[in-house]
Short mmCIF file of C-alpha atoms and ligand atoms in Angstrom, two decimals:
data_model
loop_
_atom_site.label_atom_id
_atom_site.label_comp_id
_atom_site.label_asym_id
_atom_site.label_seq_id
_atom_site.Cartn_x
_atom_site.Cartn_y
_atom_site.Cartn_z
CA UNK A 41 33.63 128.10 58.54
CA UNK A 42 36.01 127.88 55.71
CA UNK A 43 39.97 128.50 55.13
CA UNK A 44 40.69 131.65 53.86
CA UNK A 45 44.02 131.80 51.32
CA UNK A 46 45.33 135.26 50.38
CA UNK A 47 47.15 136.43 47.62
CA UNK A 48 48.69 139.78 46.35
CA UNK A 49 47.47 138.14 42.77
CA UNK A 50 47.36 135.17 41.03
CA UNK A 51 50.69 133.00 42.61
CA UNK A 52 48.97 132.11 45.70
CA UNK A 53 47.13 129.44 44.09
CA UNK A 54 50.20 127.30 43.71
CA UNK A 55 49.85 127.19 46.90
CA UNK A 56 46.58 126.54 47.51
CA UNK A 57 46.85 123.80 45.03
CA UNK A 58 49.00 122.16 46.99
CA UNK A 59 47.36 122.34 50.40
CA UNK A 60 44.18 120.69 48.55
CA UNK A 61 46.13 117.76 47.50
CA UNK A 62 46.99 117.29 51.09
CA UNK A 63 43.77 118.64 52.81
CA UNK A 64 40.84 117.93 49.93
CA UNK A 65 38.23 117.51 53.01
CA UNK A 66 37.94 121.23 53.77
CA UNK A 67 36.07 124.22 52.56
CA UNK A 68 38.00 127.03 50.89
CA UNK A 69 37.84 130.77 49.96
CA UNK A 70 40.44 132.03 48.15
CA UNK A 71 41.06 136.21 47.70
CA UNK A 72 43.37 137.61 44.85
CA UNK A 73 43.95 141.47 45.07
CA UNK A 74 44.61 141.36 41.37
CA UNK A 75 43.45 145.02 41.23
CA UNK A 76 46.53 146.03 43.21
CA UNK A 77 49.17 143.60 42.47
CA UNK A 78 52.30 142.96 42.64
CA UNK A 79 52.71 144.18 45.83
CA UNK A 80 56.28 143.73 45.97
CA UNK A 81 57.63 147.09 45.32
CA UNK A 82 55.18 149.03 47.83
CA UNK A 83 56.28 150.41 51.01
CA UNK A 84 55.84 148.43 54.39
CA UNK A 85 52.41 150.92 55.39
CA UNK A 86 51.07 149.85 51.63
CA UNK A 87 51.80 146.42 52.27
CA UNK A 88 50.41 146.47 55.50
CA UNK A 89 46.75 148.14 55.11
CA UNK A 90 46.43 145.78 51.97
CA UNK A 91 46.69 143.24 53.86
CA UNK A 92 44.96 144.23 56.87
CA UNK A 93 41.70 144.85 54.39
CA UNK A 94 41.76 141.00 52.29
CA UNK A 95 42.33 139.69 56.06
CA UNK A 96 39.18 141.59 56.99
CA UNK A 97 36.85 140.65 54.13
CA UNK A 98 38.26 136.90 54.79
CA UNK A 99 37.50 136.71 58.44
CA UNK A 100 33.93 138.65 57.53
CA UNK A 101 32.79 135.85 55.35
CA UNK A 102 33.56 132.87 58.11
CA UNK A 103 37.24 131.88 57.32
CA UNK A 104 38.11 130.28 60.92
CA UNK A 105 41.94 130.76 59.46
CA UNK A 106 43.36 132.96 56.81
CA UNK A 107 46.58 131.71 54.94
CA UNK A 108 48.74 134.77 53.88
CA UNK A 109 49.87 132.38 50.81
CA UNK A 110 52.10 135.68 49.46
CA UNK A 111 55.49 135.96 50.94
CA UNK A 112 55.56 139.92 50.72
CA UNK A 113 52.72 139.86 52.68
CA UNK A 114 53.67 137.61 55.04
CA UNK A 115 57.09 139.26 55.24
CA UNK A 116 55.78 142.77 55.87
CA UNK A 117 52.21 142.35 57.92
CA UNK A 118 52.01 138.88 59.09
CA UNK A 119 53.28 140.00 62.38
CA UNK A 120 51.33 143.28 63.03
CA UNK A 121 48.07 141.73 62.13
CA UNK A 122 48.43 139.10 64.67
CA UNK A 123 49.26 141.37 67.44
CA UNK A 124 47.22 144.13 66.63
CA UNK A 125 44.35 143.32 64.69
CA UNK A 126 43.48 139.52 65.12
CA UNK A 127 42.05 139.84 68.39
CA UNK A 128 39.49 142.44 67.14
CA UNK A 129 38.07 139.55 65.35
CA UNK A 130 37.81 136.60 68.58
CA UNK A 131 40.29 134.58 70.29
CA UNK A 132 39.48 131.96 67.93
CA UNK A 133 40.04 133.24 64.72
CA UNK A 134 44.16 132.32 63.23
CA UNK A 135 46.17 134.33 60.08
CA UNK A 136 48.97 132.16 59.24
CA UNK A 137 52.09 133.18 56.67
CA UNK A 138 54.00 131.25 54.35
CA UNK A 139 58.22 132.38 55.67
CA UNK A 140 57.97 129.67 58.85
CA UNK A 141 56.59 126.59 57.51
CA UNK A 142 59.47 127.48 53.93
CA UNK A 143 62.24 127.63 56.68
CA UNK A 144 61.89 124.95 59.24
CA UNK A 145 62.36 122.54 55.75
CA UNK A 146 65.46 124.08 55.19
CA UNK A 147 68.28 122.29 57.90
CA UNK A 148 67.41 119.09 56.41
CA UNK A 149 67.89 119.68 53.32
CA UNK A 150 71.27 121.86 52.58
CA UNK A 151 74.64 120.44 53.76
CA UNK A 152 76.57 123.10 52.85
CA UNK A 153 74.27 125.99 55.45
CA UNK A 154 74.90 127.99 52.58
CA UNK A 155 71.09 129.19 51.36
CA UNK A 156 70.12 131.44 48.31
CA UNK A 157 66.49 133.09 48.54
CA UNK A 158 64.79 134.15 45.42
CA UNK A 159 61.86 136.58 46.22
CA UNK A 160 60.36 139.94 45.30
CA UNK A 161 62.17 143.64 46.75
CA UNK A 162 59.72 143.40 49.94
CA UNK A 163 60.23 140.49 50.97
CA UNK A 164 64.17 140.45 49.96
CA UNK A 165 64.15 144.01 52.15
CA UNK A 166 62.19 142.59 55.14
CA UNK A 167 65.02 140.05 56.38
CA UNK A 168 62.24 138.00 57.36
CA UNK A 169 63.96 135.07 55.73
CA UNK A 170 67.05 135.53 57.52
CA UNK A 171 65.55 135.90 60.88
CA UNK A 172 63.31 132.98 60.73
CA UNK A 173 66.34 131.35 59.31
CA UNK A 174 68.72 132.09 61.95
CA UNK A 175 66.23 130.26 64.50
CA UNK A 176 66.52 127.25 62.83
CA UNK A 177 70.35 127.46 63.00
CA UNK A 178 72.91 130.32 63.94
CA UNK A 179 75.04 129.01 61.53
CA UNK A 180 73.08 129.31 58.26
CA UNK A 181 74.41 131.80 55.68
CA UNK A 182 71.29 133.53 53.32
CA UNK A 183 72.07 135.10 50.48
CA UNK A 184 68.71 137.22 48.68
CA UNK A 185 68.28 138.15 45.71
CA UNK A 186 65.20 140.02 44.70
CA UNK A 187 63.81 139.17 40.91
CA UNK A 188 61.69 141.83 40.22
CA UNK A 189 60.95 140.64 36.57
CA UNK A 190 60.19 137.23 37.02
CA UNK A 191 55.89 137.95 38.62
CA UNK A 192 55.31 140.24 35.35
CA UNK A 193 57.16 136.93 33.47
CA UNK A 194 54.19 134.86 35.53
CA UNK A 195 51.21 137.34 35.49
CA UNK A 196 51.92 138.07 31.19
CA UNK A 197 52.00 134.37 30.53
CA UNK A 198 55.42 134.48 29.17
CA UNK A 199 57.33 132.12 32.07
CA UNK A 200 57.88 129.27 29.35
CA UNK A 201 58.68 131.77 26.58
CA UNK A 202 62.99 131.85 24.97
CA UNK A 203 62.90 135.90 26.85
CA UNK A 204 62.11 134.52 30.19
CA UNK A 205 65.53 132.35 30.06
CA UNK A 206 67.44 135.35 29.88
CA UNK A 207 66.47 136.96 33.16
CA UNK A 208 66.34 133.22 35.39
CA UNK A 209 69.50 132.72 34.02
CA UNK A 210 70.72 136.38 34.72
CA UNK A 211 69.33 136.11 38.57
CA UNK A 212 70.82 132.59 39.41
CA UNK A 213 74.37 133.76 38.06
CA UNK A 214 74.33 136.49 39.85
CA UNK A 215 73.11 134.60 43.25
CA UNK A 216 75.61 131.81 42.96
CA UNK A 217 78.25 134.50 42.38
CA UNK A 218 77.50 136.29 45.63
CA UNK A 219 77.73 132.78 47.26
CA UNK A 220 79.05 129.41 45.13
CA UNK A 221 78.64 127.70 47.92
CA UNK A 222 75.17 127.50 48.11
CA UNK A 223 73.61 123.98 47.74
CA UNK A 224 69.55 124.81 48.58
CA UNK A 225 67.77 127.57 46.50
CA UNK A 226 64.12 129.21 48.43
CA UNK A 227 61.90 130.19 45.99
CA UNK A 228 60.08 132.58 48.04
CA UNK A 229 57.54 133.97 46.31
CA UNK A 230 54.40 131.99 44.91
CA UNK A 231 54.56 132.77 40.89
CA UNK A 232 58.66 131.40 41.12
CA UNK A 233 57.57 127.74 40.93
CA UNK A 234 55.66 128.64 37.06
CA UNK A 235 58.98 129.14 36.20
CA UNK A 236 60.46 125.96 37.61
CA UNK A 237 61.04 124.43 34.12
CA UNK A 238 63.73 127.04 33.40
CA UNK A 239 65.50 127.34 37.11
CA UNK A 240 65.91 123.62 36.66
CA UNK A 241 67.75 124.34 33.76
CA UNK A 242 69.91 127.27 34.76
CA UNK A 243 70.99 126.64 38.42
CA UNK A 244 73.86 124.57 38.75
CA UNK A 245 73.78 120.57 38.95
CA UNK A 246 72.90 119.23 42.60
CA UNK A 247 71.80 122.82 43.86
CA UNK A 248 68.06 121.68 45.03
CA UNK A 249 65.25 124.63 44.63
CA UNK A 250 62.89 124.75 47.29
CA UNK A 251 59.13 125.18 46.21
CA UNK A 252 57.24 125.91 48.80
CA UNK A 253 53.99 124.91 48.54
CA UNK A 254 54.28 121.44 49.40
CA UNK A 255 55.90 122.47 53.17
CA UNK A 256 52.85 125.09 53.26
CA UNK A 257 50.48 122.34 53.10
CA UNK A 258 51.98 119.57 55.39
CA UNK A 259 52.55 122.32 57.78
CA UNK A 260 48.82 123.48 57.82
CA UNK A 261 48.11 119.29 58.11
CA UNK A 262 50.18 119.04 61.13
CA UNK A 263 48.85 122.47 62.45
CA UNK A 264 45.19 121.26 62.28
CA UNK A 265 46.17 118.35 63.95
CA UNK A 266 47.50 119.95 67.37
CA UNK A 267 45.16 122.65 67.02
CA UNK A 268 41.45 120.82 67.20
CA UNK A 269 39.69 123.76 68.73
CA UNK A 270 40.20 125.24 65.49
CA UNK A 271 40.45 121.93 63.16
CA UNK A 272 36.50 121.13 64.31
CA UNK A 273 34.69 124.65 63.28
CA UNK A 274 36.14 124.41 59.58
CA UNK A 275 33.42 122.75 57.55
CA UNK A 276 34.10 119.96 55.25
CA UNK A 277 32.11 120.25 52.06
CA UNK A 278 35.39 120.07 49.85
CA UNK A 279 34.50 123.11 47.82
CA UNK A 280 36.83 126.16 46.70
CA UNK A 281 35.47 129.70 46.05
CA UNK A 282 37.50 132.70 44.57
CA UNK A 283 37.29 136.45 45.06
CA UNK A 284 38.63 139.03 43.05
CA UNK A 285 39.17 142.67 43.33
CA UNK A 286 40.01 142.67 38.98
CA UNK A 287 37.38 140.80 36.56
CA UNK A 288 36.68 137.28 36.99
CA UNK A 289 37.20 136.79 33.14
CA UNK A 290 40.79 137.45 33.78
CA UNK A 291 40.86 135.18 37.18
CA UNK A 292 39.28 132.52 34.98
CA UNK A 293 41.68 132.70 32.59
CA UNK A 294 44.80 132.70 34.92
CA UNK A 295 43.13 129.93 37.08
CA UNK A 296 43.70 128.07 34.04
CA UNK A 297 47.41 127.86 33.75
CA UNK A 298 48.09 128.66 37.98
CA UNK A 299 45.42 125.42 38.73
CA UNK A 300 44.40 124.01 35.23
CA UNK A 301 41.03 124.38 36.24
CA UNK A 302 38.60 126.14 33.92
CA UNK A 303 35.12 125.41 35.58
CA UNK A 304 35.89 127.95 38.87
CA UNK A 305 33.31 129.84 40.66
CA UNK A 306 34.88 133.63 41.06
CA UNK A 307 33.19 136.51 42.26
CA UNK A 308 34.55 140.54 41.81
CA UNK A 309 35.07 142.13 45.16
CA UNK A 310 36.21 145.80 46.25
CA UNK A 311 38.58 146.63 48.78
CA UNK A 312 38.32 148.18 51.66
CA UNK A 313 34.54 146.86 51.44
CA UNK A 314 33.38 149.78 53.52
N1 DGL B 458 52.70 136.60 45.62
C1 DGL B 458 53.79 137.48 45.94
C2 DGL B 458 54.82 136.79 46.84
O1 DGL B 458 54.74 135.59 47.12
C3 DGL B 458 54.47 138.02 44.70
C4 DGL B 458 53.68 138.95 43.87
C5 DGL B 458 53.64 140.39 44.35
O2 DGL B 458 54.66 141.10 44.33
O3 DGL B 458 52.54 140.79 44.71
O4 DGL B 458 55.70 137.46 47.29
#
């Protein structure tokens, strides 16, 4: 059995980069809907069937767990599939989202409680990042800001080109306008940390931006460890596969800059399969 990581598109693999630095042992399968990306300006239904049909073709080709590594998706379906479709599927089968494992970082790090989030429309709209936010601490302020320029910035390879400075800097103005006292930025959405080089340089001095990644993956470690039923059917070959509803050239070729790997095995899928 392998762990299944699902993306709207291509962004996901900066996560799943990360949870192979900290997991290499494992086997993975990795599913871009690149055919139907961004998903960020569909409507909740839209959001949700997507969703429901990459979980599906994960869980059908042995992934013991699925990682929604997209926020949007995690935002808008995490919940639903869990209660109403997961069971379909075994009591022992797990879809996990990215919003939890972002937040429960997020006390320790701002001393202000003031938090900006950085995200597409959908998951902006959801107020998942509130609510998950509020359970870590009444007290915490969010302000969201939805950047619906900066995945097309990603997915056309022009995040380190002089145009993409405009609209980072034109998105962090505007958030530490609605709130200046905001010390800890989220980037909550898995293309944002391409375009780290430029945040750096626009947000101001000692605000820290959160990439989340790196909380994904020591919160799937620590999962795995209290969770051995399901820790002891994943097999441990160390390999990575990718699926693709668009052409694998193209997966290839973003693979490239999202993992800066070039030798990638990547098969073309359809969804829904049936
Ligand atoms: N990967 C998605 C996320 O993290 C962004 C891209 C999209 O809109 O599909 O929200």
């Amino acid at each position: 059995m392998k762990i299944g990581i699902f993306d709207s598109g291509y962004g996901g693999m900066t996560i799943l980069r990360q949870i192979r630095q900290y997991l290499p042992q494992y086997d993975y399968l990795y599913l871009g809907d690149n055919a139907r990306a961004p998903y960020g300006p569909h409507s909740f239904d839209v959001i949700y069937r997507f969703t429901l049909e990459a979980v599906e073709s994960l869980l059908n080709r042995d992934c013991q767990l699925v990682i929604l590594a997209c926020n949007t998706a995690s935002a808008k379906a995490l919940r639903t599939i869990q209660m109403n479709d997961l069971p379909r599927f075994g009591s022992d089968r797990r879809v996990l989202g990215v919003i939890r494992p972002t937040v429960e970082c997020i006390p320790e790090l701002t001393k202000s409680h003031h938090v900006g989030l950085l995200a597409t429309a959908g998951t902006v709209n959801s107020g998942s990042y509130t609510m998950e936010l509020k359970k870590t601490d009444p007290e915490m302020q969010l302000t969201a800001l939805a950047c619906p320029m900066w995945v097309p910035l990603v997915e056309y390879n022009e995040y380190d080109s002089p145009g993409a400075d405009y609209f980072v800097k034109k998105r962090l103005d505007q958030l530490m306008l609605l709130d200046p006292k905001i010390d800890t930025i989220i980037l909550g959405c898995t293309h944002f940390p391409l375009l780290m080089r430029k945040i750096v340089k626009f947000a101001p001095a000692g605000v820290r931006i959160v990439e989340q990644g790196e909380y994904v993956a020591k919160s799937l470690v620590d999962y795995l460890k209290r969770h051995p039923e399901i820790e002891s059917k994943v097999s441990r070959g160390g390999t990575c596969q990718y699926l693709t509803t668009e052409s694998s050239g193209k997966f290839r070729e973003a693979a490239a800059v999202f993992l800066h790997e070039t030798d990638i095995k990547v098969d073309e899928v359809k969804l829904p399969e049936c």
